[in-house]
Amino acid sequence: MTPRLTDWSLLLITAAVTLPLVWMGYGTDIDAGYLLEAGERIRSWDYALSRKPGVPVVEAIVAALGPLGHVAVNLATAAALGAVVVGCARLVRVWGHANGDVVALAFLASPVTLIAGTSTGDFVWALALFVWGALAHLRDRSVVAGVLFALAIGSRSTTAAILAAFLVADGWDRGARRRCL
């Protein structure tokens, strides 16, 4: 039998590779400054989009954590990355493959993943909410899935395309079509 890392092991590995990076400022995402400005405006009850069409979920997270500094924002993003890594492993296992931990670690090993997962940005938040929404969907928890999918799209609107592709792929199986609708 293939050895399998536990969720806690995946989280510890994620922490080990991300914690040294969260101290390095807000990151290199061109939109980090816009997110910080949107967070400041939210705190002053004067909301304006960070960019069109807006990313209100991430803007609200930045509004809440921004006063604590870049380390707090980046730690939260690293935690979201941990949720993606664990969720990825679980998705692979739900689909009947024992190597979910290997797939999740391969995802984590990407430099792009590490950069996005340790800086102020919206990619990792959208992916975390999408992955856990997909898990809820596959477990027939439609309301939870719907809420998580909506939050994922509110974190990054292009997540809607990924969601559509996921639902079409899952709905390809006749038995899952009702769930997808």
Short mmCIF file of C-alpha atoms in Angstrom, two decimals:
data_model
loop_
_atom_site.label_atom_id
_atom_site.label_comp_id
_atom_site.label_asym_id
_atom_site.label_seq_id
_atom_site.Cartn_x
_atom_site.Cartn_y
_atom_site.Cartn_z
CA MET A 1 0.00 0.00 0.00
CA THR A 2 1.22 3.49 -0.85
CA PRO A 3 2.21 5.55 2.18
CA ARG A 4 -0.05 8.54 2.65
CA LEU A 5 0.67 11.77 4.42
CA THR A 6 -2.02 12.97 6.80
CA ASP A 7 -3.69 16.36 6.49
CA TRP A 8 -1.60 17.55 9.44
CA SER A 9 1.59 16.42 7.73
CA LEU A 10 0.64 18.34 4.59
CA LEU A 11 -0.10 21.43 6.70
CA LEU A 12 3.25 21.15 8.49
CA ILE A 13 5.10 20.84 5.19
CA THR A 14 3.19 23.83 3.83
CA ALA A 15 4.08 25.83 6.94
CA ALA A 16 7.74 24.83 6.68
CA VAL A 17 8.06 26.15 3.13
CA THR A 18 5.85 29.25 3.50
CA LEU A 19 6.74 30.65 6.93
CA PRO A 20 10.21 31.86 5.90
CA LEU A 21 8.61 33.85 3.05
CA VAL A 22 5.73 35.63 4.84
CA TRP A 23 8.15 38.14 6.38
CA MET A 24 9.21 39.56 3.00
CA GLY A 25 6.63 42.30 2.59
CA TYR A 26 3.34 42.35 0.75
CA GLY A 27 4.73 40.48 -2.24
CA THR A 28 5.23 41.10 -5.92
CA ASP A 29 1.62 40.98 -7.13
CA ILE A 30 0.96 44.18 -9.05
CA ASP A 31 -2.46 44.45 -7.39
CA ALA A 32 -1.21 44.29 -3.78
CA GLY A 33 -1.21 48.07 -3.45
CA TYR A 34 -4.73 48.29 -4.85
CA LEU A 35 -5.91 45.65 -2.39
CA LEU A 36 -4.36 47.56 0.50
CA GLU A 37 -6.05 50.79 -0.64
CA ALA A 38 -9.40 49.00 -0.94
CA GLY A 39 -8.90 47.60 2.56
CA GLU A 40 -8.25 51.10 3.91
CA ARG A 41 -11.40 52.40 2.19
CA ILE A 42 -13.48 49.55 3.62
CA ARG A 43 -12.27 50.37 7.11
CA SER A 44 -13.34 53.98 6.57
CA TRP A 45 -16.76 52.88 5.22
CA ASP A 46 -15.95 54.17 1.73
CA TYR A 47 -15.67 51.07 -0.44
CA ALA A 48 -14.33 51.28 -3.97
CA LEU A 49 -13.13 48.39 -6.12
CA SER A 50 -9.46 47.53 -6.02
CA ARG A 51 -9.84 46.82 -9.73
CA LYS A 52 -12.70 45.85 -12.00
CA PRO A 53 -14.80 43.79 -11.38
CA GLY A 54 -13.57 43.80 -7.78
CA VAL A 55 -12.58 41.07 -5.39
CA PRO A 56 -14.75 41.89 -2.36
CA VAL A 57 -13.93 38.74 -0.38
CA VAL A 58 -10.18 39.31 -0.47
CA GLU A 59 -10.60 43.06 -0.06
CA ALA A 60 -12.57 42.40 3.15
CA ILE A 61 -9.86 40.02 4.42
CA VAL A 62 -7.20 42.65 3.71
CA ALA A 63 -9.38 45.29 5.41
CA ALA A 64 -9.58 43.14 8.53
CA LEU A 65 -5.92 42.12 8.66
CA GLY A 66 -4.23 45.12 7.01
CA PRO A 67 -3.82 47.16 10.21
CA LEU A 68 -1.79 44.28 11.66
CA GLY A 69 0.73 44.54 8.82
CA HIS A 70 2.01 42.41 5.99
CA VAL A 71 2.90 39.45 8.20
CA ALA A 72 -0.73 39.01 9.29
CA VAL A 73 -2.01 39.28 5.71
CA ASN A 74 0.64 36.89 4.43
CA LEU A 75 0.09 34.40 7.26
CA ALA A 76 -3.61 34.31 6.39
CA THR A 77 -2.76 33.74 2.73
CA ALA A 78 -0.32 30.98 3.72
CA ALA A 79 -3.11 29.39 5.77
CA ALA A 80 -5.34 29.55 2.69
CA LEU A 81 -2.55 27.82 0.77
CA GLY A 82 -2.49 25.12 3.44
CA ALA A 83 -6.23 24.69 2.86
CA VAL A 84 -5.60 24.33 -0.89
CA VAL A 85 -2.88 21.71 -0.36
CA VAL A 86 -5.02 19.62 1.99
CA GLY A 87 -8.11 20.11 -0.20
CA CYS A 88 -6.18 19.09 -3.31
CA ALA A 89 -5.04 15.87 -1.64
CA ARG A 90 -8.58 15.13 -0.53
CA LEU A 91 -10.03 15.83 -4.00
CA VAL A 92 -7.61 13.38 -5.60
CA ARG A 93 -8.56 10.77 -2.99
CA VAL A 94 -12.31 11.40 -3.46
CA TRP A 95 -11.77 10.68 -7.15
CA GLY A 96 -10.36 7.27 -6.19
CA HIS A 97 -6.60 7.79 -6.31
CA ALA A 98 -4.38 7.03 -3.33
CA ASN A 99 -1.66 9.52 -4.33
CA GLY A 100 -3.45 12.71 -3.31
CA ASP A 101 -0.58 13.71 -1.05
CA VAL A 102 1.91 13.45 -3.93
CA VAL A 103 -0.29 15.57 -6.20
CA ALA A 104 -0.76 18.15 -3.44
CA LEU A 105 2.99 18.34 -2.75
CA ALA A 106 3.70 18.71 -6.48
CA PHE A 107 1.29 21.65 -6.53
CA LEU A 108 2.99 23.13 -3.46
CA ALA A 109 6.45 22.74 -4.99
CA SER A 110 5.68 25.14 -7.83
CA PRO A 111 7.43 28.50 -7.40
CA VAL A 112 4.29 30.27 -8.60
CA THR A 113 2.30 28.56 -5.85
CA LEU A 114 4.80 29.60 -3.21
CA ILE A 115 4.87 33.20 -4.40
CA ALA A 116 1.07 33.48 -4.57
CA GLY A 117 0.69 31.68 -1.26
CA THR A 118 2.91 34.04 0.72
CA SER A 119 1.88 37.48 -0.51
CA THR A 120 -1.07 39.82 -0.74
CA GLY A 121 -3.19 38.56 -3.62
CA ASP A 122 -6.40 36.81 -4.51
CA PHE A 123 -5.40 33.64 -6.39
CA VAL A 124 -4.88 31.38 -3.40
CA TRP A 125 -8.05 32.57 -1.65
CA ALA A 126 -10.14 31.85 -4.74
CA LEU A 127 -8.53 28.45 -5.16
CA ALA A 128 -8.98 27.48 -1.50
CA LEU A 129 -12.67 28.36 -1.56
CA PHE A 130 -13.15 26.62 -4.92
CA VAL A 131 -11.38 23.40 -3.84
CA TRP A 132 -13.36 23.11 -0.62
CA GLY A 133 -16.54 23.96 -2.53
CA ALA A 134 -15.74 21.15 -4.95
CA LEU A 135 -15.27 18.76 -2.04
CA ALA A 136 -18.61 19.82 -0.56
CA HIS A 137 -20.24 19.42 -3.98
CA LEU A 138 -18.88 15.91 -4.42
CA ARG A 139 -20.22 15.02 -0.97
CA ASP A 140 -23.71 16.27 -1.95
CA ARG A 141 -23.57 19.28 0.38
CA SER A 142 -25.07 21.65 -2.15
CA VAL A 143 -25.70 24.66 0.10
CA VAL A 144 -22.16 24.61 1.51
CA ALA A 145 -20.76 24.11 -1.99
CA GLY A 146 -22.84 27.00 -3.34
CA VAL A 147 -21.67 29.36 -0.60
CA LEU A 148 -18.02 28.38 -1.08
CA PHE A 149 -18.29 28.68 -4.86
CA ALA A 150 -19.85 32.15 -4.51
CA LEU A 151 -17.06 33.23 -2.15
CA ALA A 152 -14.49 31.83 -4.59
CA ILE A 153 -15.96 33.90 -7.42
CA GLY A 154 -16.07 36.89 -5.05
CA SER A 155 -12.35 36.34 -4.48
CA ARG A 156 -11.52 36.25 -8.18
CA SER A 157 -14.19 36.46 -10.86
CA THR A 158 -12.35 34.21 -13.33
CA THR A 159 -13.01 31.36 -10.92
CA ALA A 160 -16.44 31.21 -12.57
CA ALA A 161 -14.83 29.65 -15.65
CA ILE A 162 -13.08 27.00 -13.56
CA LEU A 163 -16.32 26.32 -11.72
CA ALA A 164 -18.22 25.91 -15.00
CA ALA A 165 -15.60 23.48 -16.29
CA PHE A 166 -15.71 21.52 -13.03
CA LEU A 167 -19.52 21.23 -13.09
CA VAL A 168 -19.55 20.18 -16.75
CA ALA A 169 -16.89 17.54 -16.06
CA ASP A 170 -18.72 16.25 -12.99
CA GLY A 171 -22.06 16.37 -14.80
CA TRP A 172 -20.69 14.25 -17.62
CA ASP A 173 -21.65 11.31 -15.43
CA ARG A 174 -25.45 10.99 -15.74
CA GLY A 175 -25.77 10.19 -12.04
CA ALA A 176 -24.20 13.50 -11.07
CA ARG A 177 -26.17 15.81 -13.37
CA ARG A 178 -28.85 16.69 -10.86
CA ARG A 179 -26.20 17.53 -8.29
CA CYS A 180 -24.46 19.79 -10.82
CA LEU A 181 -27.67 21.64 -11.63
#
